[in-house]
mmCIF file of C-alpha atoms in Angstrom:
data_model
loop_
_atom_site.group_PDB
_atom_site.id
_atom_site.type_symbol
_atom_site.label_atom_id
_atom_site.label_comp_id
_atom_site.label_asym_id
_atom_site.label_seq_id
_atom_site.Cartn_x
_atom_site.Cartn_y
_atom_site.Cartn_z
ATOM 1 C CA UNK A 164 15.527 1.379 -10.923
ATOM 2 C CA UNK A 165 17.820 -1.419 -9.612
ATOM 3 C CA UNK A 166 17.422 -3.223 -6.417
ATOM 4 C CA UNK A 167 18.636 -6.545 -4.519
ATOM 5 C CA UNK A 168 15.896 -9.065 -3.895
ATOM 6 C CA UNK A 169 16.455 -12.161 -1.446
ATOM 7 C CA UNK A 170 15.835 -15.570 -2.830
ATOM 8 C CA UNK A 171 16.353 -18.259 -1.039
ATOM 9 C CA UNK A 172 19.232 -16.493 1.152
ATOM 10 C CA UNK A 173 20.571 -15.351 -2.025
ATOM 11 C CA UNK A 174 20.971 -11.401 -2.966
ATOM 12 C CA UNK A 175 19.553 -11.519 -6.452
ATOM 13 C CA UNK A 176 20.418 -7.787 -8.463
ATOM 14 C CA UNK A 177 17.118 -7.315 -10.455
ATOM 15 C CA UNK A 178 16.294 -3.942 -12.830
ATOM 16 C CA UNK A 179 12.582 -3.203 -12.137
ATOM 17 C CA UNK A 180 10.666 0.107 -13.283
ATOM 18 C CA UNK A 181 6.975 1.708 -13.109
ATOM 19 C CA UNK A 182 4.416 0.555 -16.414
ATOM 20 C CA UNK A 183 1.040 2.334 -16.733
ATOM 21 C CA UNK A 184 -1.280 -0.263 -15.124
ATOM 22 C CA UNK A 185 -3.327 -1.868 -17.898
ATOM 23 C CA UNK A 186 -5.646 -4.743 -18.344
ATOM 24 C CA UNK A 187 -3.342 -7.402 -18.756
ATOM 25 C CA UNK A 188 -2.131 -6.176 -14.985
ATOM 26 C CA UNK A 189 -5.741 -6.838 -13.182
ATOM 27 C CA UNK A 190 -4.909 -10.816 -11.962
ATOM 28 C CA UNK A 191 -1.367 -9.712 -10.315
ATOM 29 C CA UNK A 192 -3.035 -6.033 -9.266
ATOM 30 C CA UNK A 193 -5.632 -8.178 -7.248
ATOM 31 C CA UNK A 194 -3.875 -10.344 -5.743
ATOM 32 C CA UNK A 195 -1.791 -7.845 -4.563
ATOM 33 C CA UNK A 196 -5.027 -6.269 -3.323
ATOM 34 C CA UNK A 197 -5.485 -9.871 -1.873
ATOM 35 C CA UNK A 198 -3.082 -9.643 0.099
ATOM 36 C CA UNK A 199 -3.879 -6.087 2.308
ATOM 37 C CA UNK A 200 -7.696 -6.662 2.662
ATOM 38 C CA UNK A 201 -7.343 -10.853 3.046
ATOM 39 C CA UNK A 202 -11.060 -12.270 3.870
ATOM 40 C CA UNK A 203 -12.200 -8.155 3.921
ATOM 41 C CA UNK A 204 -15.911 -8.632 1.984
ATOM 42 C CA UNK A 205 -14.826 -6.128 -0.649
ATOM 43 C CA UNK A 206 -14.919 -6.614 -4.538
ATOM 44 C CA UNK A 207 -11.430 -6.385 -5.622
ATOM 45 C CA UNK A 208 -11.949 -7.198 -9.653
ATOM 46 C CA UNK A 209 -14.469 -4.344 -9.386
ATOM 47 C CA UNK A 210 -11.443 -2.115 -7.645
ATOM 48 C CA UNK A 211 -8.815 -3.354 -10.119
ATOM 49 C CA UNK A 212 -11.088 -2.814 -12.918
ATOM 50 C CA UNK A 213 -10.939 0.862 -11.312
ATOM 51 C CA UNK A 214 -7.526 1.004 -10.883
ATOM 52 C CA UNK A 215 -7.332 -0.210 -14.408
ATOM 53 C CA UNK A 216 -9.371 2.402 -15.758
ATOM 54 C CA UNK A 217 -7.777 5.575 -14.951
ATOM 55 C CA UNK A 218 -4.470 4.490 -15.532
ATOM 56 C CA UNK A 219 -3.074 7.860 -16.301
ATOM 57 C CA UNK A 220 -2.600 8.041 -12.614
ATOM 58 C CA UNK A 221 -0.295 5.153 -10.841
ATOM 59 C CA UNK A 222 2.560 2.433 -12.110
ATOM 60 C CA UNK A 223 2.627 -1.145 -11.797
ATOM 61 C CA UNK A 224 6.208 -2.384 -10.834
ATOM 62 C CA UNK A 225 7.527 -4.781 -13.816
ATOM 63 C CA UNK A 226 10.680 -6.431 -13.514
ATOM 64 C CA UNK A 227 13.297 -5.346 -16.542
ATOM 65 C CA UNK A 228 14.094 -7.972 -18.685
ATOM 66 C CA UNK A 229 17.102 -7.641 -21.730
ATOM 67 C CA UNK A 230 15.312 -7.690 -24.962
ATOM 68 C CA UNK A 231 18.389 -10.131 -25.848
ATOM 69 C CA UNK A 232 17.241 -12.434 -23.009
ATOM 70 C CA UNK A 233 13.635 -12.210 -24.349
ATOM 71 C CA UNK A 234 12.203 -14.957 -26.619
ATOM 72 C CA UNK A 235 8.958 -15.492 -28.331
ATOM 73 C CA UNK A 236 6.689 -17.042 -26.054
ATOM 74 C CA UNK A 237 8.173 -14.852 -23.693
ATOM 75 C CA UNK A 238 6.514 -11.786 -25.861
ATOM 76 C CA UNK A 239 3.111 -13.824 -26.354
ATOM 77 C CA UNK A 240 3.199 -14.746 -22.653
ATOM 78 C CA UNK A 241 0.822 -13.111 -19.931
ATOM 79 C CA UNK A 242 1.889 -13.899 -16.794
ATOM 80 C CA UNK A 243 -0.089 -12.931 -14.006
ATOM 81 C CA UNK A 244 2.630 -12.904 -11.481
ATOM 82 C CA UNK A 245 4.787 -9.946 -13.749
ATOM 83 C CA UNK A 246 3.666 -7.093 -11.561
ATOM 84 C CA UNK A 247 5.492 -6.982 -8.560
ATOM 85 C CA UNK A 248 3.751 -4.208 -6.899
ATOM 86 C CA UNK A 249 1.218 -1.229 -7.530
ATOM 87 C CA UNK A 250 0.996 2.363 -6.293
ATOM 88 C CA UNK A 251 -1.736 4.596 -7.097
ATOM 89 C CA UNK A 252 -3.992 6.574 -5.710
ATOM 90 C CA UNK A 253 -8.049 6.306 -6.099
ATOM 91 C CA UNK A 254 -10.677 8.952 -5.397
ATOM 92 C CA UNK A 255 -13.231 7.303 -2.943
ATOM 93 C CA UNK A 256 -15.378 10.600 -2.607
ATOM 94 C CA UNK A 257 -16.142 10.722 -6.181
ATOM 95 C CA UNK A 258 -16.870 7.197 -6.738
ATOM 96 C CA UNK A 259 -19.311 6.006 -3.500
ATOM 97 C CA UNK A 260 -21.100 4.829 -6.401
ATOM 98 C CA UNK A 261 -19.229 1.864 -7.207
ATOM 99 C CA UNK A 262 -19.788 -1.257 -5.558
ATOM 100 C CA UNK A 263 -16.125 -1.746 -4.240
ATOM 101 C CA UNK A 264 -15.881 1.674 -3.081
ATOM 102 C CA UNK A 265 -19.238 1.576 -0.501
ATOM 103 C CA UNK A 266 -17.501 -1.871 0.286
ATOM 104 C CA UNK A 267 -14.316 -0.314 1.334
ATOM 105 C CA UNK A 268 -15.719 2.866 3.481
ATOM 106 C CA UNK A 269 -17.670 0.728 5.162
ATOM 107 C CA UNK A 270 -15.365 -2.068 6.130
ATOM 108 C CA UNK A 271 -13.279 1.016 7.548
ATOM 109 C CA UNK A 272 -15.938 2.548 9.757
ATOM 110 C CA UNK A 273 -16.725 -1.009 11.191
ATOM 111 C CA UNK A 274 -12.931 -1.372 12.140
ATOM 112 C CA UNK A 275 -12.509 2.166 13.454
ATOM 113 C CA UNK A 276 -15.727 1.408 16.044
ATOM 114 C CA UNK A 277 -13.526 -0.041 18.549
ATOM 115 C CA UNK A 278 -12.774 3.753 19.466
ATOM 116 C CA UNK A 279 -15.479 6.047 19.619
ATOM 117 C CA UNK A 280 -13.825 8.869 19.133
ATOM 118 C CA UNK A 281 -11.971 7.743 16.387
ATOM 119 C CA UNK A 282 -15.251 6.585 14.648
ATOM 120 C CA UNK A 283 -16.954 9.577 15.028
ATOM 121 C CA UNK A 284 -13.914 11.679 13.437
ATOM 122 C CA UNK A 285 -13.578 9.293 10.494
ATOM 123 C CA UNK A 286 -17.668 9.181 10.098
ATOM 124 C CA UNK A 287 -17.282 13.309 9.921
ATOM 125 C CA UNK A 288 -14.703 13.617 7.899
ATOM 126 C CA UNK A 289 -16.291 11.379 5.252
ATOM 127 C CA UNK A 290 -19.907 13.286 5.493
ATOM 128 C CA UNK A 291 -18.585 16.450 5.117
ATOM 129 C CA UNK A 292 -19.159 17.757 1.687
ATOM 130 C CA UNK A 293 -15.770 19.282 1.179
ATOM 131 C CA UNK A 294 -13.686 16.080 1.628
ATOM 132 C CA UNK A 295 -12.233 14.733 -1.286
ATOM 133 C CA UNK A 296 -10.760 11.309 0.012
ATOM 134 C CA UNK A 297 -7.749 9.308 -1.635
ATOM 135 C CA UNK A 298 -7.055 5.751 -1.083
ATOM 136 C CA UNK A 299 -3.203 5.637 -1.090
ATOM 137 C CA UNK A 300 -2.232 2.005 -2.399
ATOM 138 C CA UNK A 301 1.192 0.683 -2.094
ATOM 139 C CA UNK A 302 1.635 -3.135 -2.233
ATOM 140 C CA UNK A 303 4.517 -5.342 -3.746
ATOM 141 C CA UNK A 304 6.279 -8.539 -3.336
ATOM 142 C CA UNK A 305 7.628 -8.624 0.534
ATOM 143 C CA UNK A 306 11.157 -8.894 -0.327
ATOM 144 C CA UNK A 307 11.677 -5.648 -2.356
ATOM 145 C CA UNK A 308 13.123 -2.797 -0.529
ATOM 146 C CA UNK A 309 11.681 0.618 0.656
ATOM 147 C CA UNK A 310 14.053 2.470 -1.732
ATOM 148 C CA UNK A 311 12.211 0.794 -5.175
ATOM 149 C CA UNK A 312 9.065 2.981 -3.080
ATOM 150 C CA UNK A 313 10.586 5.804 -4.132
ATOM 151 C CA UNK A 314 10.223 6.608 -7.482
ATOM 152 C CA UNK A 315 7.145 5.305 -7.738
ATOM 153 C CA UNK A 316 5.615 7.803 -5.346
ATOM 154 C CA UNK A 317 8.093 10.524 -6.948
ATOM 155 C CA UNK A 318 5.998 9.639 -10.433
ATOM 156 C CA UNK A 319 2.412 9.511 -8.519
ATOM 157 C CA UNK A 320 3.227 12.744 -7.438
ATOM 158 C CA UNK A 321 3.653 13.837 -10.646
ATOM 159 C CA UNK A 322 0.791 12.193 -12.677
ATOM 160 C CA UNK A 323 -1.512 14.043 -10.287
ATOM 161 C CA UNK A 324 -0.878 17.173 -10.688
ATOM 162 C CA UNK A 325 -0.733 16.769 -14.228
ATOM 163 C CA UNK A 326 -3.977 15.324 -14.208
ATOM 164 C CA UNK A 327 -5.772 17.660 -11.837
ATOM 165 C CA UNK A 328 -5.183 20.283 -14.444
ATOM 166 C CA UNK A 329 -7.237 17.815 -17.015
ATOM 167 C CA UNK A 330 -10.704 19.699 -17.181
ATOM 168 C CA UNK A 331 -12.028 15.291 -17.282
ATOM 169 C CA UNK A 332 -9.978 14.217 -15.244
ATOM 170 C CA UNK A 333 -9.828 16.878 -12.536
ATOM 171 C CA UNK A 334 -12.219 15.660 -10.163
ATOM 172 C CA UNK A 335 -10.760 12.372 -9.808
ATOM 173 C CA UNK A 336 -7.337 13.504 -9.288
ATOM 174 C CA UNK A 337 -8.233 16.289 -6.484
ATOM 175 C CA UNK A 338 -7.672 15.368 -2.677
ATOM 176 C CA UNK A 339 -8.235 17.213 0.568
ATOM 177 C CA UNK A 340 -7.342 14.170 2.503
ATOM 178 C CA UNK A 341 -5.877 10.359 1.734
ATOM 179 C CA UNK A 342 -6.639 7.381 3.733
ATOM 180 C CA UNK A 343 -3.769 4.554 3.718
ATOM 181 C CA UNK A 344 -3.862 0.748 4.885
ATOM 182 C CA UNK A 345 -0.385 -0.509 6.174
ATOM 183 C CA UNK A 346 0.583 -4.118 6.887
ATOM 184 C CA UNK A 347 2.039 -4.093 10.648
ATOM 185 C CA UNK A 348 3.389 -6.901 13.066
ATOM 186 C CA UNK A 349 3.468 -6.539 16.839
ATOM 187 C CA UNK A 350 4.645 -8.814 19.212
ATOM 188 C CA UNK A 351 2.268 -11.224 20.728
ATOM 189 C CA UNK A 352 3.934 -11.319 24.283
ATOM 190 C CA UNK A 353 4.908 -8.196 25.243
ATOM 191 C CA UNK A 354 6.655 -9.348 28.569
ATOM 192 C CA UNK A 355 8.919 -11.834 26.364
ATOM 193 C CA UNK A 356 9.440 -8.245 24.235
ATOM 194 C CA UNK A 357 10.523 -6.825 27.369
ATOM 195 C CA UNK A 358 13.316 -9.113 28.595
ATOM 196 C CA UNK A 359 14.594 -8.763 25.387
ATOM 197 C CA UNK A 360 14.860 -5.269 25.391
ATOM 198 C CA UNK A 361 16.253 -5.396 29.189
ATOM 199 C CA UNK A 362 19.385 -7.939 27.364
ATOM 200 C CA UNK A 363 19.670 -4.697 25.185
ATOM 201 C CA UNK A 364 18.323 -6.922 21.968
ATOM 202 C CA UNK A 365 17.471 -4.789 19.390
ATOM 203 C CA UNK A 366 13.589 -5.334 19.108
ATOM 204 C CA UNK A 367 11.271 -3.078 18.057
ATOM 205 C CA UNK A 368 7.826 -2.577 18.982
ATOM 206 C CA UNK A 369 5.929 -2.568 15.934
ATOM 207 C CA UNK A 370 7.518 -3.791 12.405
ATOM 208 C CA UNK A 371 5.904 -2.396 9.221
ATOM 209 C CA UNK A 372 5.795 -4.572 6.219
ATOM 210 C CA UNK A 373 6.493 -1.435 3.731
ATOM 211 C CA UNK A 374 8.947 0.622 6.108
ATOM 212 C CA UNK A 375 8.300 3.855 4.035
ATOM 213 C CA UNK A 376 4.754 4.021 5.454
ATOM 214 C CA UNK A 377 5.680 4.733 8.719
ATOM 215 C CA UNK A 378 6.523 8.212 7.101
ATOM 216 C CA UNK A 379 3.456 8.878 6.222
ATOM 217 C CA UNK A 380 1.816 7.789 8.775
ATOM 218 C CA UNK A 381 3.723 10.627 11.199
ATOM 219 C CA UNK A 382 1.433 12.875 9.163
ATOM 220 C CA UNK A 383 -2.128 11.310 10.639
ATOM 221 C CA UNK A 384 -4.536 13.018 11.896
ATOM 222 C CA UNK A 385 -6.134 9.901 13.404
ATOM 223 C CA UNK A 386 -5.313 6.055 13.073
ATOM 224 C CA UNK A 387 -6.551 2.746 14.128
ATOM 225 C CA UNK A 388 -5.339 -0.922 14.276
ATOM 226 C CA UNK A 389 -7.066 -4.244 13.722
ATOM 227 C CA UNK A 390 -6.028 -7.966 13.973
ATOM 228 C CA UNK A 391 -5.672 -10.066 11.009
ATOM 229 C CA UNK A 392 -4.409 -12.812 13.076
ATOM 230 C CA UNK A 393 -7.298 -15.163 11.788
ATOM 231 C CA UNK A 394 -6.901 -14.288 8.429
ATOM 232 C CA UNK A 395 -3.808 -15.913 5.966
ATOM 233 C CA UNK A 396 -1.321 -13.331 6.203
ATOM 234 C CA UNK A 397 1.740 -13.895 3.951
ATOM 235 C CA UNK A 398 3.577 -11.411 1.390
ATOM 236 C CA UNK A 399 3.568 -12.668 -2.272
ATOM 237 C CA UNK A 400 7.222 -14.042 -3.039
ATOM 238 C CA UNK A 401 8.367 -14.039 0.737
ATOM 239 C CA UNK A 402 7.720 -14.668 4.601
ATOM 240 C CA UNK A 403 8.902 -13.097 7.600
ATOM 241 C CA UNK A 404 11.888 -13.885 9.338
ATOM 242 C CA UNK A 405 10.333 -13.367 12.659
ATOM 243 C CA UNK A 406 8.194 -16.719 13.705
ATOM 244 C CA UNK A 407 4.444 -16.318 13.489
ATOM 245 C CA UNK A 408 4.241 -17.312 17.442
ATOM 246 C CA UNK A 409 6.027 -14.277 18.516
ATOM 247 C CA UNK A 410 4.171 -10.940 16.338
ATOM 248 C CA UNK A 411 0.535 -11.351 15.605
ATOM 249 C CA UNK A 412 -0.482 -9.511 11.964
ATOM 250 C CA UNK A 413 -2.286 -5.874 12.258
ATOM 251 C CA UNK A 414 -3.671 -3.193 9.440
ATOM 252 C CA UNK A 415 -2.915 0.135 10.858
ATOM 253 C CA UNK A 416 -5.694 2.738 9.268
ATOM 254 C CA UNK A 417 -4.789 5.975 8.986
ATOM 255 C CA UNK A 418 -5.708 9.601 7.526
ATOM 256 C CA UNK A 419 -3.450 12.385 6.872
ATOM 257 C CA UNK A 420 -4.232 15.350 4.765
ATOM 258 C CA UNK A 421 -3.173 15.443 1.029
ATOM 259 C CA UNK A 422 -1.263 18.647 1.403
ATOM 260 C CA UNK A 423 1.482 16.829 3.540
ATOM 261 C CA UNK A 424 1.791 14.397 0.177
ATOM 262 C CA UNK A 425 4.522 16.349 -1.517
ATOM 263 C CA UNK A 426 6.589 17.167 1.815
ATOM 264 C CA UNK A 427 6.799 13.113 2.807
ATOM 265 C CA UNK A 428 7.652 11.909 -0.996
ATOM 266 C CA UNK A 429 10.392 14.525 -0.859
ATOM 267 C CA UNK A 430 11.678 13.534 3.045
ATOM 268 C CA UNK A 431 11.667 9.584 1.242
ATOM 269 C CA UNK A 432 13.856 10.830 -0.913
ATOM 270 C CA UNK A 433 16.226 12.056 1.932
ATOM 271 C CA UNK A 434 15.744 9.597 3.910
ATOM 272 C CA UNK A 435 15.564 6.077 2.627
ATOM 273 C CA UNK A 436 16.759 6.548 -0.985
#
């Protein structure tokens, strides 16, 4: 897959393409992790090291490089900034066991509490026996475009059903629902957004980081916001445009159910490829 990264104002043509994620990945896979949760009390080299460990489902994004252009110590050397993003998808339900994993459910029921309602849907959802929850995980470098999303989520797609017909690996690779945590901006002073709209400026209301997720997340059942705004909140190899005094950092969490998956990878395709 080919896309144009910015550098430094500069349109830079780069060849990237999706790697099984293996252990050489787990420094750039966490701080890509880093960079969703922040100062979120969760162990993120225990979820790497799961991530890492069923790596028949997921792709790290690796930039392309000539084998022509390659020399020896490139060969030998381990960079930890050679992934430039990660998509997977981990089953929470089947591992509450792991230390990360109790971490992670219940850093999202604290931050769904400011709604009641919301809470108490997300609390029975996640006690009910039958639910079989995946943590959707889509991070990369800020400047890379939606449309290097794509067939990334086309191959996810397709290493889970593959694998869900695995008699071992079946149970790790079934979902009845998937929980996803998007990066969102929205503006800090909403009557400034206004006047702006009222000189017909083009500004939008909310701005997501990873523009594809905005797809899926017209599939939720339920959602919730909270501020990051205290917490360091800048994309690996970028920034934004728009100055940090005018849109105040968010994570929007939402649920949608699995069955919806295939249907949004297939409208990406339509739609932003």
């Amino acid at each position: 897959m080919e896309c144009e990264t910015l550098n430094e104002n500069m349109v830079v043509p780069v060849e990237f393409e999706g790697r099984n994620i293996e252990g050489e990945d787990f420094h750039s896979v966490k701080k890509l992790l880093n960079q969703l949760f922040l100062k979120a009390q969760i162990d993120l080299s225990n979820l790497t090291d799961i991530i890492i460990s069923q790596n028949y489902i997921g792709s790290a994004l690796k930039q392309v490089v000539p084998e022509d252009e390659l020399s020896d110590n490139d060969e030998d050397d381990d960079d930890e900034m050679d992934v430039f993003g990660v998509t997977t998808i981990v089953n929470l339900s089947q591992r509450k066991d792991k230390k990360s994993i109790e971490q992670l459910l219940n850093f999202a029921v604290l931050k769904s509490g400011e709604n009641p309602s919301t809470k108490k849907i997300f609390e029975e959802l996640l006690s009910n026996p039958s639910t079989s929850l995946g943590f959707l995980i889509n991070e990369r470098f800020i400047n890379l475009p939606p449309q290097i999303s794509v067939p990334l989520f086309e191959s996810l797609r397709k290493e889970v059903e593959v694998a869900s017909k695995k008699v071992e690996r079946k149970r790790f690779s079934e979902f009845s629902h998937v929980i996803m945590i998007s990066k969102i901006h929205k503006p800090i002073d909403s009557k400034k957004l206004q006047k702006k709209k009222a000189k017909k400026q083009d500004i939008p209301e909310l701005l997501w980081t990873n523009y594809e997720e905005e797809i899926f997340f017209e599939e939720a059942l339920f959602s919730f916001d909270y501020s990051v705004k205290h917490e360091a909140d800048t994309g690996l190899g970028g920034s934004w445009s728009e100055s940090d005094e005018e849109w105040e950092p968010f994570r929007r969490v939402f649920v949608f159910p699995f069955d919806r998956f295939s249907s949004i990878v297939d409208r990406l395709k339509e739609e932003i490829q």
